[in-house]
Amino acid sequence: MSGTIGLRMLLRDPMGLFGLVLATLLILSAVFAPLLASHDPAAIDVAAKLQPPSAAHWLGTDEIGRDTWSRVLYGGRVALAVALSATVLSVFFGGLLGLIAALGPRWLDHLLVLSFDTVRSYPVIILALAIGPIFGGGIVVLLGLLVATSIPYYARVMRSSVIAQASADYVEALRAMGMGRIRIALRHILPNVIGPILILASMDIPAFIMAEAGISFLGVGVKAPATSWGMILDQGFRYIGHTPWLVIAGGLPLILATLGFTFLGEALRDAFDPRLKRRG
């Protein structure tokens, strides 16, 4: 019942509806990229390099003649795949570690919290520049960096939520009935805290998209022949005096993705868990 009410609130929110439509269009463009692409995104045509937008190449071509429109579509596939994978993995492992920290012995809790704070003290871009070249970059390394730096955040949230729920009256009643701590946590506490965490995770998708683009822009993320919006931006800045369409082609999808998923995430937060709404 509450889910239906939340969905109605989401659809009545103009910004939330706009975010839903925009996010849906971006997802569909990524899923159906092979059908929407006009060329092979990796096909090189040196004779047609740095061509302006035309009927043959809707967003022009890059410095080696690859079709920019096709590369933008396939770059969306990479961006969404990395963002969604990073979100799922971060929530799973972060939630698991947070649950262990909240329910485990005090020494283990202190050790895990210290580890969380240590990892969180390093910005993901700095880690990418330091570690990326050592492992050669690529999607796997990029995904590992994003997950490693995001796990502490979700672990912290899960730990705090479980500790808060553990002192609730219903938990005390279950303990009095002889139910074990692990069973209480998995069957009663976890269902009460996972919803807000998933809403927070939905709001982090645009952050992962921007992080992937930024790391790829710096040359330590996605590698050719795969494509990325960050790579398109990097190529565009090299020739920005002559080919501004490359910067627009790489930057506009990032703006739209950020707006769409941010509006959608905030609308989901307000509709399904108003307690998470920011205070003015």
mmCIF file of C-alpha atoms in Angstrom:
data_model
loop_
_atom_site.group_PDB
_atom_site.id
_atom_site.type_symbol
_atom_site.label_atom_id
_atom_site.label_comp_id
_atom_site.label_asym_id
_atom_site.label_seq_id
_atom_site.Cartn_x
_atom_site.Cartn_y
_atom_site.Cartn_z
ATOM 1 C CA MET A 1 0.000 0.000 0.000
ATOM 2 C CA SER A 2 2.763 2.433 0.963
ATOM 3 C CA GLY A 3 4.591 1.549 -2.256
ATOM 4 C CA THR A 4 1.527 2.510 -4.309
ATOM 5 C CA ILE A 5 1.208 5.802 -2.457
ATOM 6 C CA GLY A 6 4.902 6.484 -2.971
ATOM 7 C CA LEU A 7 4.609 5.776 -6.686
ATOM 8 C CA ARG A 8 1.676 8.183 -6.968
ATOM 9 C CA MET A 9 3.674 10.873 -5.170
ATOM 10 C CA LEU A 10 6.577 10.279 -7.546
ATOM 11 C CA LEU A 11 4.390 10.642 -10.636
ATOM 12 C CA ARG A 12 2.801 13.819 -9.243
ATOM 13 C CA ASP A 13 6.192 15.435 -8.659
ATOM 14 C CA PRO A 14 7.123 17.363 -11.862
ATOM 15 C CA MET A 15 10.859 17.121 -11.221
ATOM 16 C CA GLY A 16 10.586 13.455 -10.293
ATOM 17 C CA LEU A 17 8.569 12.703 -13.420
ATOM 18 C CA PHE A 18 11.089 14.621 -15.519
ATOM 19 C CA GLY A 19 13.906 12.612 -13.948
ATOM 20 C CA LEU A 20 12.062 9.345 -14.536
ATOM 21 C CA VAL A 21 11.489 10.156 -18.222
ATOM 22 C CA LEU A 22 15.073 11.310 -18.722
ATOM 23 C CA ALA A 23 16.587 8.305 -16.936
ATOM 24 C CA THR A 24 14.325 5.953 -18.900
ATOM 25 C CA LEU A 25 15.375 7.492 -22.211
ATOM 26 C CA LEU A 26 19.051 7.194 -21.288
ATOM 27 C CA ILE A 27 18.635 3.561 -20.271
ATOM 28 C CA LEU A 28 16.733 2.731 -23.458
ATOM 29 C CA SER A 29 19.357 4.472 -25.615
ATOM 30 C CA ALA A 30 22.041 2.355 -23.952
ATOM 31 C CA VAL A 31 20.109 -0.903 -24.239
ATOM 32 C CA PHE A 32 19.226 -0.346 -27.892
ATOM 33 C CA ALA A 33 22.545 1.253 -28.861
ATOM 34 C CA PRO A 34 23.229 -1.366 -31.580
ATOM 35 C CA LEU A 35 19.939 -0.458 -33.255
ATOM 36 C CA LEU A 36 20.273 3.313 -32.849
ATOM 37 C CA ALA A 37 23.941 3.596 -33.851
ATOM 38 C CA SER A 38 24.505 4.660 -37.442
ATOM 39 C CA HIS A 39 28.079 3.295 -37.607
ATOM 40 C CA ASP A 40 30.412 0.911 -35.857
ATOM 41 C CA PRO A 41 31.731 3.031 -32.947
ATOM 42 C CA ALA A 42 35.219 1.566 -33.376
ATOM 43 C CA ALA A 43 35.374 1.883 -37.192
ATOM 44 C CA ILE A 44 38.232 4.171 -38.288
ATOM 45 C CA ASP A 45 37.929 6.392 -41.366
ATOM 46 C CA VAL A 46 40.923 8.719 -41.458
ATOM 47 C CA ALA A 47 39.646 10.431 -44.594
ATOM 48 C CA ALA A 48 36.572 11.596 -42.660
ATOM 49 C CA LYS A 49 38.355 12.754 -39.504
ATOM 50 C CA LEU A 50 37.083 15.787 -37.558
ATOM 51 C CA GLN A 51 34.058 16.194 -39.777
ATOM 52 C CA PRO A 52 31.304 18.530 -38.503
ATOM 53 C CA PRO A 53 27.772 17.225 -37.862
ATOM 54 C CA SER A 54 26.058 16.150 -41.071
ATOM 55 C CA ALA A 55 23.455 13.747 -42.421
ATOM 56 C CA ALA A 56 26.143 11.043 -42.577
ATOM 57 C CA HIS A 57 27.533 11.748 -39.101
ATOM 58 C CA TRP A 58 24.909 13.346 -36.846
ATOM 59 C CA LEU A 59 27.453 14.481 -34.229
ATOM 60 C CA GLY A 60 30.485 14.657 -36.499
ATOM 61 C CA THR A 61 33.605 12.509 -36.244
ATOM 62 C CA ASP A 62 36.684 12.424 -34.041
ATOM 63 C CA GLU A 63 40.370 12.729 -34.927
ATOM 64 C CA ILE A 64 40.523 9.287 -36.530
ATOM 65 C CA GLY A 65 37.146 9.427 -38.254
ATOM 66 C CA ARG A 66 34.998 7.459 -35.805
ATOM 67 C CA ASP A 67 31.313 8.402 -35.708
ATOM 68 C CA THR A 68 30.630 10.449 -32.569
ATOM 69 C CA TRP A 69 26.895 9.687 -32.386
ATOM 70 C CA SER A 70 27.590 5.966 -32.264
ATOM 71 C CA ARG A 71 30.350 6.456 -29.701
ATOM 72 C CA VAL A 72 28.027 8.494 -27.465
ATOM 73 C CA LEU A 73 25.430 5.700 -27.520
ATOM 74 C CA TYR A 74 27.968 3.018 -26.663
ATOM 75 C CA GLY A 75 29.556 5.324 -24.101
ATOM 76 C CA GLY A 76 26.173 5.425 -22.378
ATOM 77 C CA ARG A 77 26.271 1.642 -22.170
ATOM 78 C CA VAL A 78 29.620 1.779 -20.408
ATOM 79 C CA ALA A 79 28.542 4.598 -18.076
ATOM 80 C CA LEU A 80 25.344 2.862 -16.977
ATOM 81 C CA ALA A 81 26.974 -0.568 -16.692
ATOM 82 C CA VAL A 82 29.760 0.802 -14.485
ATOM 83 C CA ALA A 83 27.394 2.940 -12.393
ATOM 84 C CA LEU A 84 24.833 0.192 -11.807
ATOM 85 C CA SER A 85 27.493 -2.457 -11.115
ATOM 86 C CA ALA A 86 29.316 -0.161 -8.701
ATOM 87 C CA THR A 87 26.064 0.649 -6.918
ATOM 88 C CA VAL A 88 25.011 -2.986 -6.499
ATOM 89 C CA LEU A 89 28.446 -4.165 -5.351
ATOM 90 C CA SER A 90 28.938 -1.221 -2.995
ATOM 91 C CA VAL A 91 25.539 -1.689 -1.362
ATOM 92 C CA PHE A 92 26.016 -5.452 -0.998
ATOM 93 C CA PHE A 93 29.534 -5.477 0.453
ATOM 94 C CA GLY A 94 29.102 -2.217 2.348
ATOM 95 C CA GLY A 95 25.836 -3.426 3.863
ATOM 96 C CA LEU A 96 27.408 -6.747 4.817
ATOM 97 C CA LEU A 97 30.400 -5.110 6.506
ATOM 98 C CA GLY A 98 28.154 -2.593 8.235
ATOM 99 C CA LEU A 99 25.981 -5.396 9.565
ATOM 100 C CA ILE A 100 29.044 -7.249 10.843
ATOM 101 C CA ALA A 101 30.377 -4.085 12.500
ATOM 102 C CA ALA A 102 27.059 -3.415 14.240
ATOM 103 C CA LEU A 103 26.524 -6.958 15.492
ATOM 104 C CA GLY A 104 30.114 -8.112 16.019
ATOM 105 C CA PRO A 105 32.358 -7.697 19.053
ATOM 106 C CA ARG A 106 33.480 -4.208 19.991
ATOM 107 C CA TRP A 107 37.091 -4.738 18.849
ATOM 108 C CA LEU A 108 35.918 -5.796 15.391
ATOM 109 C CA ASP A 109 33.587 -2.799 15.206
ATOM 110 C CA HIS A 110 36.458 -0.415 16.022
ATOM 111 C CA LEU A 111 38.732 -2.109 13.471
ATOM 112 C CA LEU A 112 36.147 -1.933 10.689
ATOM 113 C CA VAL A 113 35.238 1.694 11.439
ATOM 114 C CA LEU A 114 38.925 2.611 11.351
ATOM 115 C CA SER A 115 39.232 0.868 7.977
ATOM 116 C CA PHE A 116 36.151 2.677 6.659
ATOM 117 C CA ASP A 117 37.504 6.073 7.701
ATOM 118 C CA THR A 118 40.942 5.330 6.258
ATOM 119 C CA VAL A 119 39.608 4.394 2.831
ATOM 120 C CA ARG A 120 37.136 7.293 2.785
ATOM 121 C CA SER A 121 39.948 9.769 3.459
ATOM 122 C CA TYR A 122 41.343 9.207 -0.060
ATOM 123 C CA PRO A 123 39.426 10.825 -2.953
ATOM 124 C CA VAL A 124 38.606 8.371 -5.721
ATOM 125 C CA ILE A 125 40.351 10.522 -8.352
ATOM 126 C CA ILE A 126 43.600 10.512 -6.360
ATOM 127 C CA LEU A 127 43.435 6.760 -5.929
ATOM 128 C CA ALA A 128 42.698 6.336 -9.626
ATOM 129 C CA LEU A 129 45.756 8.383 -10.601
ATOM 130 C CA ALA A 130 47.930 6.489 -8.127
ATOM 131 C CA ILE A 131 46.685 2.932 -8.662
ATOM 132 C CA GLY A 132 45.213 3.009 -12.168
ATOM 133 C CA PRO A 133 48.525 3.164 -14.085
ATOM 134 C CA ILE A 134 49.969 0.343 -11.957
ATOM 135 C CA PHE A 135 47.222 -2.070 -13.048
ATOM 136 C CA GLY A 136 46.909 -0.656 -16.560
ATOM 137 C CA GLY A 137 43.487 0.935 -16.141
ATOM 138 C CA GLY A 138 40.432 -0.532 -17.823
ATOM 139 C CA ILE A 139 36.834 -1.107 -16.767
ATOM 140 C CA VAL A 140 37.662 -3.773 -14.168
ATOM 141 C CA VAL A 141 40.211 -1.566 -12.398
ATOM 142 C CA LEU A 142 37.866 1.418 -12.631
ATOM 143 C CA LEU A 143 34.987 -0.564 -11.160
ATOM 144 C CA GLY A 144 37.203 -1.870 -8.373
ATOM 145 C CA LEU A 145 38.244 1.679 -7.412
ATOM 146 C CA LEU A 146 34.671 2.945 -7.371
ATOM 147 C CA VAL A 147 33.452 0.024 -5.279
ATOM 148 C CA ALA A 148 36.385 0.144 -2.844
ATOM 149 C CA THR A 149 35.887 3.844 -2.139
ATOM 150 C CA SER A 150 32.085 3.540 -1.844
ATOM 151 C CA ILE A 151 31.845 0.493 0.410
ATOM 152 C CA PRO A 152 32.779 2.478 3.560
ATOM 153 C CA TYR A 153 29.924 4.943 2.985
ATOM 154 C CA TYR A 154 27.248 2.250 2.791
ATOM 155 C CA ALA A 155 28.881 0.307 5.601
ATOM 156 C CA ARG A 156 28.692 3.383 7.826
ATOM 157 C CA VAL A 157 25.035 3.959 6.955
ATOM 158 C CA MET A 158 24.144 0.296 7.535
ATOM 159 C CA ARG A 159 26.041 0.199 10.834
ATOM 160 C CA SER A 160 24.319 3.317 12.178
ATOM 161 C CA SER A 161 20.884 2.127 11.038
ATOM 162 C CA VAL A 162 21.279 -1.327 12.585
ATOM 163 C CA ILE A 163 22.556 0.095 15.881
ATOM 164 C CA ALA A 164 19.579 2.468 16.009
ATOM 165 C CA GLN A 165 17.117 -0.349 15.284
ATOM 166 C CA ALA A 166 18.781 -2.673 17.786
ATOM 167 C CA SER A 167 17.584 -0.499 20.662
ATOM 168 C CA ALA A 168 13.958 -0.426 19.459
ATOM 169 C CA ASP A 169 11.219 -1.900 21.648
ATOM 170 C CA TYR A 170 10.284 -4.628 19.170
ATOM 171 C CA VAL A 171 13.871 -5.914 19.164
ATOM 172 C CA GLU A 172 13.899 -6.075 22.948
ATOM 173 C CA ALA A 173 10.642 -8.023 22.810
ATOM 174 C CA LEU A 174 12.086 -10.488 20.311
ATOM 175 C CA ARG A 175 15.150 -10.992 22.503
ATOM 176 C CA ALA A 176 12.898 -11.621 25.492
ATOM 177 C CA MET A 177 11.176 -14.321 23.464
ATOM 178 C CA GLY A 178 14.530 -16.046 23.019
ATOM 179 C CA MET A 179 15.229 -15.144 19.383
ATOM 180 C CA GLY A 180 18.933 -15.002 18.467
ATOM 181 C CA ARG A 181 20.755 -11.825 17.389
ATOM 182 C CA ILE A 182 21.536 -13.032 13.871
ATOM 183 C CA ARG A 183 17.959 -14.113 13.240
ATOM 184 C CA ILE A 184 16.619 -10.806 14.568
ATOM 185 C CA ALA A 185 19.040 -8.881 12.369
ATOM 186 C CA LEU A 186 18.266 -10.775 9.172
ATOM 187 C CA ARG A 187 14.520 -11.220 9.561
ATOM 188 C CA HIS A 188 13.476 -8.034 11.335
ATOM 189 C CA ILE A 189 16.135 -5.311 11.416
ATOM 190 C CA LEU A 190 17.471 -5.669 7.868
ATOM 191 C CA PRO A 191 14.076 -5.273 6.129
ATOM 192 C CA ASN A 192 13.546 -2.038 8.081
ATOM 193 C CA VAL A 193 16.862 -0.442 7.112
ATOM 194 C CA ILE A 194 17.477 -1.671 3.566
ATOM 195 C CA GLY A 195 14.807 0.555 1.979
ATOM 196 C CA PRO A 196 16.403 3.911 2.910
ATOM 197 C CA ILE A 197 19.822 2.559 1.906
ATOM 198 C CA LEU A 198 18.531 1.585 -1.542
ATOM 199 C CA ILE A 199 17.035 5.055 -1.959
ATOM 200 C CA LEU A 200 20.379 6.608 -1.062
ATOM 201 C CA ALA A 201 22.033 4.255 -3.553
ATOM 202 C CA SER A 202 19.736 5.437 -6.342
ATOM 203 C CA MET A 203 20.925 8.982 -5.676
ATOM 204 C CA ASP A 204 24.569 7.891 -6.031
ATOM 205 C CA ILE A 205 24.168 6.565 -9.590
ATOM 206 C CA PRO A 206 24.921 9.985 -11.179
ATOM 207 C CA ALA A 207 27.967 10.302 -8.919
ATOM 208 C CA PHE A 208 29.287 6.996 -10.263
ATOM 209 C CA ILE A 209 28.586 8.113 -13.840
ATOM 210 C CA MET A 210 30.517 11.351 -13.281
ATOM 211 C CA ALA A 211 33.358 9.505 -11.543
ATOM 212 C CA GLU A 212 33.678 7.050 -14.445
ATOM 213 C CA ALA A 213 33.756 9.917 -16.942
ATOM 214 C CA GLY A 214 36.270 11.890 -14.901
ATOM 215 C CA ILE A 215 38.649 8.963 -14.466
ATOM 216 C CA SER A 216 38.364 8.050 -18.158
ATOM 217 C CA PHE A 217 38.952 11.692 -19.048
ATOM 218 C CA LEU A 218 42.238 11.497 -17.147
ATOM 219 C CA GLY A 219 43.242 8.424 -19.147
ATOM 220 C CA VAL A 220 43.210 5.815 -16.370
ATOM 221 C CA GLY A 221 39.680 4.497 -16.854
ATOM 222 C CA VAL A 222 38.028 2.955 -19.890
ATOM 223 C CA LYS A 223 40.456 1.958 -22.626
ATOM 224 C CA ALA A 224 40.020 1.730 -26.401
ATOM 225 C CA PRO A 225 38.373 0.135 -28.319
ATOM 226 C CA ALA A 226 35.669 0.658 -25.683
ATOM 227 C CA THR A 227 34.324 4.177 -25.504
ATOM 228 C CA SER A 228 33.293 6.522 -22.724
ATOM 229 C CA TRP A 229 31.776 9.966 -22.426
ATOM 230 C CA GLY A 230 34.922 10.986 -20.560
ATOM 231 C CA MET A 231 37.106 9.795 -23.445
ATOM 232 C CA ILE A 232 34.978 11.781 -25.919
ATOM 233 C CA LEU A 233 35.380 14.880 -23.731
ATOM 234 C CA ASP A 234 39.141 14.344 -23.582
ATOM 235 C CA GLN A 235 39.361 14.109 -27.361
ATOM 236 C CA GLY A 236 37.118 17.134 -27.730
ATOM 237 C CA PHE A 237 39.301 19.327 -25.536
ATOM 238 C CA ARG A 238 42.329 18.481 -27.663
ATOM 239 C CA TYR A 239 40.643 20.005 -30.699
ATOM 240 C CA ILE A 240 38.201 22.388 -29.024
ATOM 241 C CA GLY A 241 39.271 25.296 -31.227
ATOM 242 C CA HIS A 242 38.175 23.453 -34.364
ATOM 243 C CA THR A 243 35.669 20.816 -33.228
ATOM 244 C CA PRO A 244 33.419 22.111 -30.413
ATOM 245 C CA TRP A 245 30.820 19.444 -31.246
ATOM 246 C CA LEU A 246 33.002 16.783 -29.636
ATOM 247 C CA VAL A 247 32.922 18.588 -26.281
ATOM 248 C CA ILE A 248 29.167 19.061 -26.571
ATOM 249 C CA ALA A 249 28.685 15.402 -27.547
ATOM 250 C CA GLY A 250 30.663 14.226 -24.532
ATOM 251 C CA GLY A 251 29.389 16.766 -22.018
ATOM 252 C CA LEU A 252 25.667 16.928 -22.784
ATOM 253 C CA PRO A 253 24.966 13.230 -21.985
ATOM 254 C CA LEU A 254 26.743 13.674 -18.643
ATOM 255 C CA ILE A 255 24.578 16.680 -17.820
ATOM 256 C CA LEU A 256 21.382 14.886 -18.826
ATOM 257 C CA ALA A 257 22.305 11.718 -16.929
ATOM 258 C CA THR A 258 23.182 13.693 -13.810
ATOM 259 C CA LEU A 259 19.953 15.683 -13.934
ATOM 260 C CA GLY A 260 17.782 12.670 -14.695
ATOM 261 C CA PHE A 261 19.084 10.324 -12.015
ATOM 262 C CA THR A 262 19.461 13.097 -9.420
ATOM 263 C CA PHE A 263 15.874 14.293 -9.839
ATOM 264 C CA LEU A 264 14.635 10.706 -9.860
ATOM 265 C CA GLY A 265 16.635 9.781 -6.755
ATOM 266 C CA GLU A 266 15.454 12.809 -4.804
ATOM 267 C CA ALA A 267 11.848 12.161 -5.817
ATOM 268 C CA LEU A 268 12.158 8.538 -4.690
ATOM 269 C CA ARG A 269 13.589 9.714 -1.390
ATOM 270 C CA ASP A 270 10.775 12.175 -0.786
ATOM 271 C CA ALA A 271 8.058 9.742 -1.909
ATOM 272 C CA PHE A 272 9.120 6.555 -0.157
ATOM 273 C CA ASP A 273 11.052 7.813 2.872
ATOM 274 C CA PRO A 274 10.367 11.466 3.788
ATOM 275 C CA ARG A 275 12.622 11.069 6.838
ATOM 276 C CA LEU A 276 15.613 11.285 4.483
ATOM 277 C CA LYS A 277 14.477 14.627 3.074
ATOM 278 C CA ARG A 278 17.070 17.314 3.561
ATOM 279 C CA ARG A 279 16.271 20.050 6.030
ATOM 280 C CA GLY A 280 16.537 23.579 4.775
#
